CSV table of C-alpha atoms in Angstrom, one decimal:
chain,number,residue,atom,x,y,z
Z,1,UNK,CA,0.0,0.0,0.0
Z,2,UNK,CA,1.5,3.3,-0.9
Z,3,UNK,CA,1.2,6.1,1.6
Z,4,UNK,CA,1.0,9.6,0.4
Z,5,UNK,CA,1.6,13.0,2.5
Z,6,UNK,CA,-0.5,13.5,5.5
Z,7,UNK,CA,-2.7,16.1,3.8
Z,8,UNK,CA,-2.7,13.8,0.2
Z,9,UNK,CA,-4.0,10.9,2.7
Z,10,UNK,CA,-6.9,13.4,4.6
Z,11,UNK,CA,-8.1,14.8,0.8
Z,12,UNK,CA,-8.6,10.5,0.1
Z,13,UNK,CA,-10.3,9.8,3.0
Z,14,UNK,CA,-12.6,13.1,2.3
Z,15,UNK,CA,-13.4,12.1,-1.1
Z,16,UNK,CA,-13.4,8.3,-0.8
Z,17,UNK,CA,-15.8,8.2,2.0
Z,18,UNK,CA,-18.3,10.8,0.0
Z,19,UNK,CA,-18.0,8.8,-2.8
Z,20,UNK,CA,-18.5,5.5,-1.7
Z,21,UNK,CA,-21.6,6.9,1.3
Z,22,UNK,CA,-23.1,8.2,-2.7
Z,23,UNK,CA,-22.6,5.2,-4.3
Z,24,UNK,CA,-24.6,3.5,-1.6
Z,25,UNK,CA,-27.4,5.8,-1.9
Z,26,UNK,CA,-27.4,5.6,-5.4
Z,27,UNK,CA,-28.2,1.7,-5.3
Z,28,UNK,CA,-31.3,2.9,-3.4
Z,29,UNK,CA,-32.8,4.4,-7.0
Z,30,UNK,CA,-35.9,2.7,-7.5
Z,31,UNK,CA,-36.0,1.3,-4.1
Z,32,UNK,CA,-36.6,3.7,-1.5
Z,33,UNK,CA,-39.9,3.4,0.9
Z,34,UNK,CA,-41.4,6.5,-0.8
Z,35,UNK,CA,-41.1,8.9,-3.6
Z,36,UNK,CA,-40.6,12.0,-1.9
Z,37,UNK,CA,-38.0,10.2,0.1
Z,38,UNK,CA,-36.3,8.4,-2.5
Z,39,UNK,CA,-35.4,11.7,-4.0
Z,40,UNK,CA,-34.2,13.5,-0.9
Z,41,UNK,CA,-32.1,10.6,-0.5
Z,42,UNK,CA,-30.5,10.7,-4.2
Z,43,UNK,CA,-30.0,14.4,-3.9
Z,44,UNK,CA,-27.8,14.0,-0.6
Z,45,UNK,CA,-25.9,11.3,-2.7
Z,46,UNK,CA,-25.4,13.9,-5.9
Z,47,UNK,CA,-24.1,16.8,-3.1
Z,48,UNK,CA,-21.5,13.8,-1.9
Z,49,UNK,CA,-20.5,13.0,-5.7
Z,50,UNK,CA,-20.0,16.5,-6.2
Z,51,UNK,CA,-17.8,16.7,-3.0
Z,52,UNK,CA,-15.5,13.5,-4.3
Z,53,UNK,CA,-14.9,15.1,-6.9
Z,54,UNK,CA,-13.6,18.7,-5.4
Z,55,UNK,CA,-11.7,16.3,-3.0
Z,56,UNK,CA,-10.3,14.4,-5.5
Z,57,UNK,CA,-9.0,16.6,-8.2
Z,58,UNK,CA,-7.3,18.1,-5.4
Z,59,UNK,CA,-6.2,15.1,-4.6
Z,60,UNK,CA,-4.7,13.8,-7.9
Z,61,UNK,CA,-3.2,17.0,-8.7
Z,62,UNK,CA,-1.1,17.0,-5.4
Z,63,UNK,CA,0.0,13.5,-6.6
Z,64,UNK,CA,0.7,14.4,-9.4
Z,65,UNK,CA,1.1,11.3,-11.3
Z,66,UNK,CA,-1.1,12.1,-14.2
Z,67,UNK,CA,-4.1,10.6,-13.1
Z,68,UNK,CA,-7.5,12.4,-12.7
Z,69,UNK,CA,-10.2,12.4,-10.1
Z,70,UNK,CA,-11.6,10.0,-12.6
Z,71,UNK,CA,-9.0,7.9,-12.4
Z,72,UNK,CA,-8.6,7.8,-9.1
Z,73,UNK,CA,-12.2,6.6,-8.4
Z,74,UNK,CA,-12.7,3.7,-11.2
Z,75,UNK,CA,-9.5,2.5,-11.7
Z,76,UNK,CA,-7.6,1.8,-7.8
Z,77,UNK,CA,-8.3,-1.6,-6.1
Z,78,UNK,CA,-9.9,-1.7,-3.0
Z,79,UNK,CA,-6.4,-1.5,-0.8
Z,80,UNK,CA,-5.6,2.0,-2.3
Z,81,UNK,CA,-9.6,3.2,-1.3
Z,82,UNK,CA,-9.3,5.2,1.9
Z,83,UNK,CA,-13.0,5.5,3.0
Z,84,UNK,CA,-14.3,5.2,6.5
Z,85,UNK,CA,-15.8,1.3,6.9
Z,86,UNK,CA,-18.8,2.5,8.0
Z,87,UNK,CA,-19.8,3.8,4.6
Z,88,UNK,CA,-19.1,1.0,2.6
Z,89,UNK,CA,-21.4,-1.3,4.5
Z,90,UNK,CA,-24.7,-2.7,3.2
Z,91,UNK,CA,-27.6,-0.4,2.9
Z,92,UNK,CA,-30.2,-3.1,5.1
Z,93,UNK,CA,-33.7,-1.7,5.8
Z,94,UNK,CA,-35.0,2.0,5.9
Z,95,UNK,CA,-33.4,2.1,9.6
Z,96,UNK,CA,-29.8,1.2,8.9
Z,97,UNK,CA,-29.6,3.3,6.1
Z,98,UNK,CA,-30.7,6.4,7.8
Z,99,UNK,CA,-28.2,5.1,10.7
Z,100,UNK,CA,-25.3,4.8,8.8
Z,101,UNK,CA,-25.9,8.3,7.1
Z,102,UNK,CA,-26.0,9.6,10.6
Z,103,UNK,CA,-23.1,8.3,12.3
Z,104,UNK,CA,-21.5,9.4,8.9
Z,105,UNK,CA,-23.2,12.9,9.2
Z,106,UNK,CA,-22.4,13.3,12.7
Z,107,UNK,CA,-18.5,13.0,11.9
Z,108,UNK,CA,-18.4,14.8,8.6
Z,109,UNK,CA,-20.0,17.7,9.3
Z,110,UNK,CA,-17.9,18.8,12.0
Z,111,UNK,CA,-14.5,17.8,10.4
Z,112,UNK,CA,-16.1,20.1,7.4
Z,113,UNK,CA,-16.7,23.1,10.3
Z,114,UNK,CA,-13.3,22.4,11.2
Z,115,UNK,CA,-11.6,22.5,7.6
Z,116,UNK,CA,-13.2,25.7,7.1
Z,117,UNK,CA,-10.0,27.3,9.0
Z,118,UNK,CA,-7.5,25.1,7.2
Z,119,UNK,CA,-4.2,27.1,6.2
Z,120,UNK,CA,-4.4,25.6,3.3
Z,121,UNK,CA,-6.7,27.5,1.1
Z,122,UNK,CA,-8.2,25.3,-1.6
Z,123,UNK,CA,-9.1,22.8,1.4
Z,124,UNK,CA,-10.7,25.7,3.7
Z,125,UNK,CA,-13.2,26.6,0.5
Z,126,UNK,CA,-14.2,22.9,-0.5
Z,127,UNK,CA,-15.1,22.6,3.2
Z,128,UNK,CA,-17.2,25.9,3.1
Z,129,UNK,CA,-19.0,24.5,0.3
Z,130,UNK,CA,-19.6,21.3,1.2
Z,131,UNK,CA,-20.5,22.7,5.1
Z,132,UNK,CA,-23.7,24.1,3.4
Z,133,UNK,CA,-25.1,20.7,1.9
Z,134,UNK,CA,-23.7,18.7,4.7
Z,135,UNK,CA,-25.6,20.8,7.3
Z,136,UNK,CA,-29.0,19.7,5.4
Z,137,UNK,CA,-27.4,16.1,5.5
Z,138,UNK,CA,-27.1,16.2,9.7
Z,139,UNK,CA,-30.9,17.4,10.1
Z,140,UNK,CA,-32.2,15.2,7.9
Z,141,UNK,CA,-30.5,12.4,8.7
Z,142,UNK,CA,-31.1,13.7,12.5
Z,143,UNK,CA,-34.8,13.9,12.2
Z,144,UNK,CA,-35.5,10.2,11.0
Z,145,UNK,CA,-33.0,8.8,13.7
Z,146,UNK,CA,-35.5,10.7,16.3
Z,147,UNK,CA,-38.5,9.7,14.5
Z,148,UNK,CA,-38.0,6.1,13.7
Z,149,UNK,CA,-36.4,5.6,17.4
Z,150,UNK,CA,-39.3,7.6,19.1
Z,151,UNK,CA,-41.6,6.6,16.8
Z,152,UNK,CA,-43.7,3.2,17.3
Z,153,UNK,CA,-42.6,-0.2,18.6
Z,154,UNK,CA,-41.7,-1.2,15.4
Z,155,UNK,CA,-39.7,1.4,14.0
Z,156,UNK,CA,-37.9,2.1,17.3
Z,157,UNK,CA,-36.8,-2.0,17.6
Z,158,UNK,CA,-35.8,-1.6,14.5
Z,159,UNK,CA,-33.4,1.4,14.3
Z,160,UNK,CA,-32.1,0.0,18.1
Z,161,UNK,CA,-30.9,-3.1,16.2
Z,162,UNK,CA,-30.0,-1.0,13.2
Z,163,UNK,CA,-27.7,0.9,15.7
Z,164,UNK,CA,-26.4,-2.4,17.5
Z,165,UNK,CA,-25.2,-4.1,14.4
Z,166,UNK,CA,-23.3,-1.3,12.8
Z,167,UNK,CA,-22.0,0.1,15.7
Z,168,UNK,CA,-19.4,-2.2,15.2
Z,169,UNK,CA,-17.6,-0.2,12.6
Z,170,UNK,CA,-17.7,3.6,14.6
Z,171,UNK,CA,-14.5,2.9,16.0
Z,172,UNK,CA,-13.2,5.3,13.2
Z,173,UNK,CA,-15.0,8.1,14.3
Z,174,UNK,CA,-15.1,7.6,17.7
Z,175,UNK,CA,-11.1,8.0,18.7
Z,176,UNK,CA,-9.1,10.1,17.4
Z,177,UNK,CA,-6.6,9.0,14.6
Z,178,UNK,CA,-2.5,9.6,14.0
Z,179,UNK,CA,-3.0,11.4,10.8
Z,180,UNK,CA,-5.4,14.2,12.2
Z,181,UNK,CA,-2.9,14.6,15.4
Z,182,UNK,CA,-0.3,15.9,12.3
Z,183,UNK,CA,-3.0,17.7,10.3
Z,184,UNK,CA,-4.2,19.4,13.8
Z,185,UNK,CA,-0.9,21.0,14.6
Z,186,UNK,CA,0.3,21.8,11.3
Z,187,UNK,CA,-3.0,23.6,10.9
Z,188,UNK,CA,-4.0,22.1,7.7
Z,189,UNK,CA,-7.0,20.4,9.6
Z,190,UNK,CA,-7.0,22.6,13.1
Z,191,UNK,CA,-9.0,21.6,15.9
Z,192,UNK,CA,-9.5,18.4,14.1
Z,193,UNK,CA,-8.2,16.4,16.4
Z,194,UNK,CA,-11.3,16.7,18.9
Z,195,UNK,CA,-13.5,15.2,16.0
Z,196,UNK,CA,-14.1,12.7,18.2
Z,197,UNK,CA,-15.4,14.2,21.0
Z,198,UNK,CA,-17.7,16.1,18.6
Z,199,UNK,CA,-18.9,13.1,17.5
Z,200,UNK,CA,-19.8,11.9,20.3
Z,201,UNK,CA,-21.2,15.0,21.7
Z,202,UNK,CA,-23.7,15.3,18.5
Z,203,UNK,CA,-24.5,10.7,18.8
Z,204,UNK,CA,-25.6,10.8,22.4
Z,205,UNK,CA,-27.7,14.1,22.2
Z,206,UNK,CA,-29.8,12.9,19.6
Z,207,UNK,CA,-29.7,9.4,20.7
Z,208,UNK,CA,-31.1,10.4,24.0
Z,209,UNK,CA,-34.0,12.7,22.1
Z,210,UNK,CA,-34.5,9.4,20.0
Z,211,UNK,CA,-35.1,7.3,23.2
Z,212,UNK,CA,-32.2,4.8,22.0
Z,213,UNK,CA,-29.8,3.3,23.9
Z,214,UNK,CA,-26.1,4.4,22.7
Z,215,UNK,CA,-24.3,1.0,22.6
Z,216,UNK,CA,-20.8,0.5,24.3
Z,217,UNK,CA,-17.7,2.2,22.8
Z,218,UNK,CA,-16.4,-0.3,19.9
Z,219,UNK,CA,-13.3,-1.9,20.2
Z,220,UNK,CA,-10.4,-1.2,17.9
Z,221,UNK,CA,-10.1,-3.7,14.8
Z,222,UNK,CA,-7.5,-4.4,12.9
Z,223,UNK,CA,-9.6,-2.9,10.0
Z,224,UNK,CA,-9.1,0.4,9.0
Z,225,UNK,CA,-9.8,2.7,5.9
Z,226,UNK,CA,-7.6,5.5,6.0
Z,227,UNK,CA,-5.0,2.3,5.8
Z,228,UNK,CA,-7.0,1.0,2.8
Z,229,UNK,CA,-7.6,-2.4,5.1
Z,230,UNK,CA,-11.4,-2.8,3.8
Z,231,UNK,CA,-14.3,-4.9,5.0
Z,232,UNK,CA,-15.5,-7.4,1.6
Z,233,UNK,CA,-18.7,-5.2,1.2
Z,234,UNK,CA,-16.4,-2.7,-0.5
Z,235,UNK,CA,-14.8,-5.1,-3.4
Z,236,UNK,CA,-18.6,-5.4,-4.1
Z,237,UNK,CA,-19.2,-1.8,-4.3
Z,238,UNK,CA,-16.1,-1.5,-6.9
Z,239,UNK,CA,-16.8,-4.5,-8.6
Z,240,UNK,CA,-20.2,-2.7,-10.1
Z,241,UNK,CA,-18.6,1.0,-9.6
Z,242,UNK,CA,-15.8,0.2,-12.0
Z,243,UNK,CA,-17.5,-2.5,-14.5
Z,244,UNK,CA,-17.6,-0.1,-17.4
Z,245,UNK,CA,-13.9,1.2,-16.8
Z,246,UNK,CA,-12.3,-2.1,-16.4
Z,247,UNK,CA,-14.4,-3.8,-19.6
Z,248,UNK,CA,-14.0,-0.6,-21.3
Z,249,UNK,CA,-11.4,1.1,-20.8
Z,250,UNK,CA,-11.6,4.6,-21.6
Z,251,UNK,CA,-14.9,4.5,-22.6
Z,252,UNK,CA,-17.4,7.7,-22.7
Z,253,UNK,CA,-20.3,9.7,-22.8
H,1,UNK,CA,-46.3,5.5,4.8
H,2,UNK,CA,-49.6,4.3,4.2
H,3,UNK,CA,-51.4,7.1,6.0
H,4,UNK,CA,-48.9,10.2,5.8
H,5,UNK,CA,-50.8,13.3,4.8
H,6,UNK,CA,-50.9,14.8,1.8
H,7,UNK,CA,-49.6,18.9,1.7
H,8,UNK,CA,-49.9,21.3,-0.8
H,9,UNK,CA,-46.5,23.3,-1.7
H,10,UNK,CA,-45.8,26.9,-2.2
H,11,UNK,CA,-42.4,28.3,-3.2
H,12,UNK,CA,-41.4,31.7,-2.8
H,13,UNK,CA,-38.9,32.1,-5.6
H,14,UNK,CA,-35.7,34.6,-5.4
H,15,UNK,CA,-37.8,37.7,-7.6
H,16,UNK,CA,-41.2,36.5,-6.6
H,17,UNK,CA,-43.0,38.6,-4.2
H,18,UNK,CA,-45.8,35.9,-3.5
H,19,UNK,CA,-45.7,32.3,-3.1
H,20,UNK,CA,-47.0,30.2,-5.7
H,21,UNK,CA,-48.7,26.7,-5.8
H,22,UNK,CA,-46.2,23.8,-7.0
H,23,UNK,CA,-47.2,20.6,-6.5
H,24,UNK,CA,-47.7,18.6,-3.5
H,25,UNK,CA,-45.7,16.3,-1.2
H,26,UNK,CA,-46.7,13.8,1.1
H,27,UNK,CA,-45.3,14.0,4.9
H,28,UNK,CA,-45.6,12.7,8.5
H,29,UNK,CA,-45.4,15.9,9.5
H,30,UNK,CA,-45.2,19.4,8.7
H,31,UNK,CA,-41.5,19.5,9.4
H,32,UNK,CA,-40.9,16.5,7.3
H,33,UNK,CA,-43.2,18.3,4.6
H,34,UNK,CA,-41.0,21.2,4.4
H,35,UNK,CA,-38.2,18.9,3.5
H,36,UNK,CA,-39.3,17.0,1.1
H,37,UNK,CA,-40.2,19.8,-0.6
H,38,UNK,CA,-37.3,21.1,-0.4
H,39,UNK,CA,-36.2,18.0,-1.9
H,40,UNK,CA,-38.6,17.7,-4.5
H,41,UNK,CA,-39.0,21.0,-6.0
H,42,UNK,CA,-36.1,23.6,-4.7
H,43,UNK,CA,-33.4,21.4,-6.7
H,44,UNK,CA,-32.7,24.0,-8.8
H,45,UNK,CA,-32.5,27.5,-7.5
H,46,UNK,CA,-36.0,27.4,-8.2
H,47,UNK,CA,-36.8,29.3,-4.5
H,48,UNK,CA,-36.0,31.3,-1.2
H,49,UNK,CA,-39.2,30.2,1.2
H,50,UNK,CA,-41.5,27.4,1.4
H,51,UNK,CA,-44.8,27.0,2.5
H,52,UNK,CA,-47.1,23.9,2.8
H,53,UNK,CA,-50.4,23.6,4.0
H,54,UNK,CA,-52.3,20.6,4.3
H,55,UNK,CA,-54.1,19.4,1.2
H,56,UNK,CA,-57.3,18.8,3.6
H,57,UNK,CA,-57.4,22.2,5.2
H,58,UNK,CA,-57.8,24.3,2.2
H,59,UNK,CA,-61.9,24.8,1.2
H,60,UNK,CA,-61.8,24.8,-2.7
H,61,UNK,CA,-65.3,26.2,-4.9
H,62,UNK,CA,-66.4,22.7,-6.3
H,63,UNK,CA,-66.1,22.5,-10.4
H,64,UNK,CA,-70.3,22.3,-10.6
H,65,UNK,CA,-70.2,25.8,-9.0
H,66,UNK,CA,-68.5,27.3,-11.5
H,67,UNK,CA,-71.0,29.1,-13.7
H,68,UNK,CA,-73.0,30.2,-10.6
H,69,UNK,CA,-69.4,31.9,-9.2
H,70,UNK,CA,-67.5,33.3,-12.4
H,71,UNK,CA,-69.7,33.4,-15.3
H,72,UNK,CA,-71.5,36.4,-14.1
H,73,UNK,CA,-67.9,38.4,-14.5
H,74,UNK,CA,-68.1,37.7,-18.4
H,75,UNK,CA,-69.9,40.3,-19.3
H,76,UNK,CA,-69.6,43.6,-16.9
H,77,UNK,CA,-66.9,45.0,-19.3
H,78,UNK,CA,-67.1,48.0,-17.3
H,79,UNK,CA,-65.7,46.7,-14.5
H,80,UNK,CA,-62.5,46.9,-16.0
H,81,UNK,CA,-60.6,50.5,-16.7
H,82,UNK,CA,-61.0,50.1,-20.4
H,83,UNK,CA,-62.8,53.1,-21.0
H,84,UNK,CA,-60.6,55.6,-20.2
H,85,UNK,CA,-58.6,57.3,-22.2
H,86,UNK,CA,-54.8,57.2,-21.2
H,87,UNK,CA,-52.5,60.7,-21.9
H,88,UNK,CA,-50.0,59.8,-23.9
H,89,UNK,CA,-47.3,61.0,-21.2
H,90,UNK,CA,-48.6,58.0,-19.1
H,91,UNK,CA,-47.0,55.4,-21.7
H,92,UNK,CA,-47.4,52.1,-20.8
H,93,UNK,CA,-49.8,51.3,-17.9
């Protein structure tokens, strides 16, 4: 696995984890409970494809090897992805969808707030731009978390177990991480490196107005996606993600 | 989602001074109305405030009512400032 510079590495795990949370949502055309709810959820997956991509040209120019955002996103193997885990997983019911797009939410849009003050200036206005959509992404996302868990029997079971099964996977979010210790004192990414306590800040107040239980911290794994270590679910995602490019190379519009 | 309600829409857009019908959503809620309206029909910079009211609490003149309520407009041609004549200073009114 090749390792790039600490703020090469932070624009990957930006734009890999908004990609690949889109992607997700994406499967869900056709699919989703209701209309009016199947198109809210594709337009918060078209704000995250537009935010891969600001992260990623930034990305591949810094790399410099010739390669476009494009490139970068259908044609590197799972290893190379950087995403968060929690974003790659399976879409399940109504519940772990919205869950998954919270505890997503929950971490991304304060990292965002935070990158609005990098010192590096192309980073500091993708973040403002992105803060805008993302801050509709947190109250939606919010909302349903609160009214599926205080909501009937039913739904509340069902987003508690929703909660319990992926919880698994915020062990990401939830401590901090070597690379934002760098990023926090160098000021690309400053404050950053309280992310977590953000996070948790944001989980357990709307947990609590949701009437769910917040399950026990997870334990570390030796999984991770800003090392490119990946659960399967992902090689499934790129398998269909980067048919066209791989039968086809170079193929378009 | 069986029984959500049904919610008429009105979007403000950015030059509009009034908000005008668009469509309708259906919601749990009024909160949840809101957004999916947002959803649905601000995609593109099409407004600056939304309204929605639900569909059940607006009173609407019924369609067999019609020539009792507007045809009696058609022909008071005076009621309209037709007749006078407009100084030319006054251009376009």
């Amino acid at each position: 696995m090749k390792r790039f510079d600490d703020t090469t590495e932070l624009l990957l795990q930006l734009g890999d984890s908004a990609m690949i949370q889109a992607q997700r949502l994406c499967e869900l055309v056709g699919g989703a409970p209701a209309l009016e709810e199947e198109v809210a959820l594709m337009n918060v997956g078209l704000d995250l494809v537009g935010q891969a991509r600001n992260w990623l040209e930034y990305a591949a120019e810094r790399i410099g090897d010739g390669r476009t955002a494009d490139d970068l996103v259908f044609l590197r193997d799972q290893g190379e992805y950087r995403n968060l885990l929690i974003v790659e997983q399976p879409n399940g019911d109504f519940a772990m969808t919205m869950a998954k797009q919270f505890l997503f939410d929950a971490w991304h849009y304060p990292l965002l707030e935070k990158l609005c003050s990098s010192s590096d200036e192309k980073i500091a206005g993708i973040a403002a731009k992105s803060l805008k959509e993302s801050s509709y992404h947190i109250r939606r996302s919010s909302e349903w978390i609160k009214r599926l868990g205080d909501g009937t029997s039913e739904s509340h079971e069902r987003m508690q177990s929703a909660l319990d099964k992926i919880w698994h996977f915020t062990f990401e979010l939830a401590k901090p991480c070597e690379l934002f210790k760098t990023l926090d004192s160098s000021g690309i990414a400053p404050g950053v490196n309280d992310l977590c306590s953000d996070w948790h800040a944001i989980i357990s107040k709307t947990l609590t107005e949701a009437t769910l239980m917040q399950p026990e911290a997870a334990d570390n794994n030796y999984l991770s996606g800003a090392k490119g270590l990946h659960t399967e679910s992902l090689g499934f995602i790129l398998a269909e993600m980067q048919f066209l490019q791989r039968a086809y190379p170079n193929a378009c519009w | 989602m069986a029984d959500w309600t049904l919610f008429e829409v009105f979007i403000r857009s950015k030059h509009g001074l009034n908000h005008k019908h668009v469509g309708s959503v259906h919601a749990a809620d009024s909160e949840m109305a809101i957004e999916n309206a947002r959803d649905l029909y601000t995609r593109r910079n099409e407004g600056v405030s939304i309204w929605v009211v639900p569909s059940a609490s607006i009173t609407a003149t019924a369609t067999d009512e019609k020539e009792a309520l507007f045809d009696p407009s058609d022909d008071k041609i005076y009621r309209h400032a037709g007749f006078y004549k407009l100084p030319d200073e006054v251009g376009h009114m």
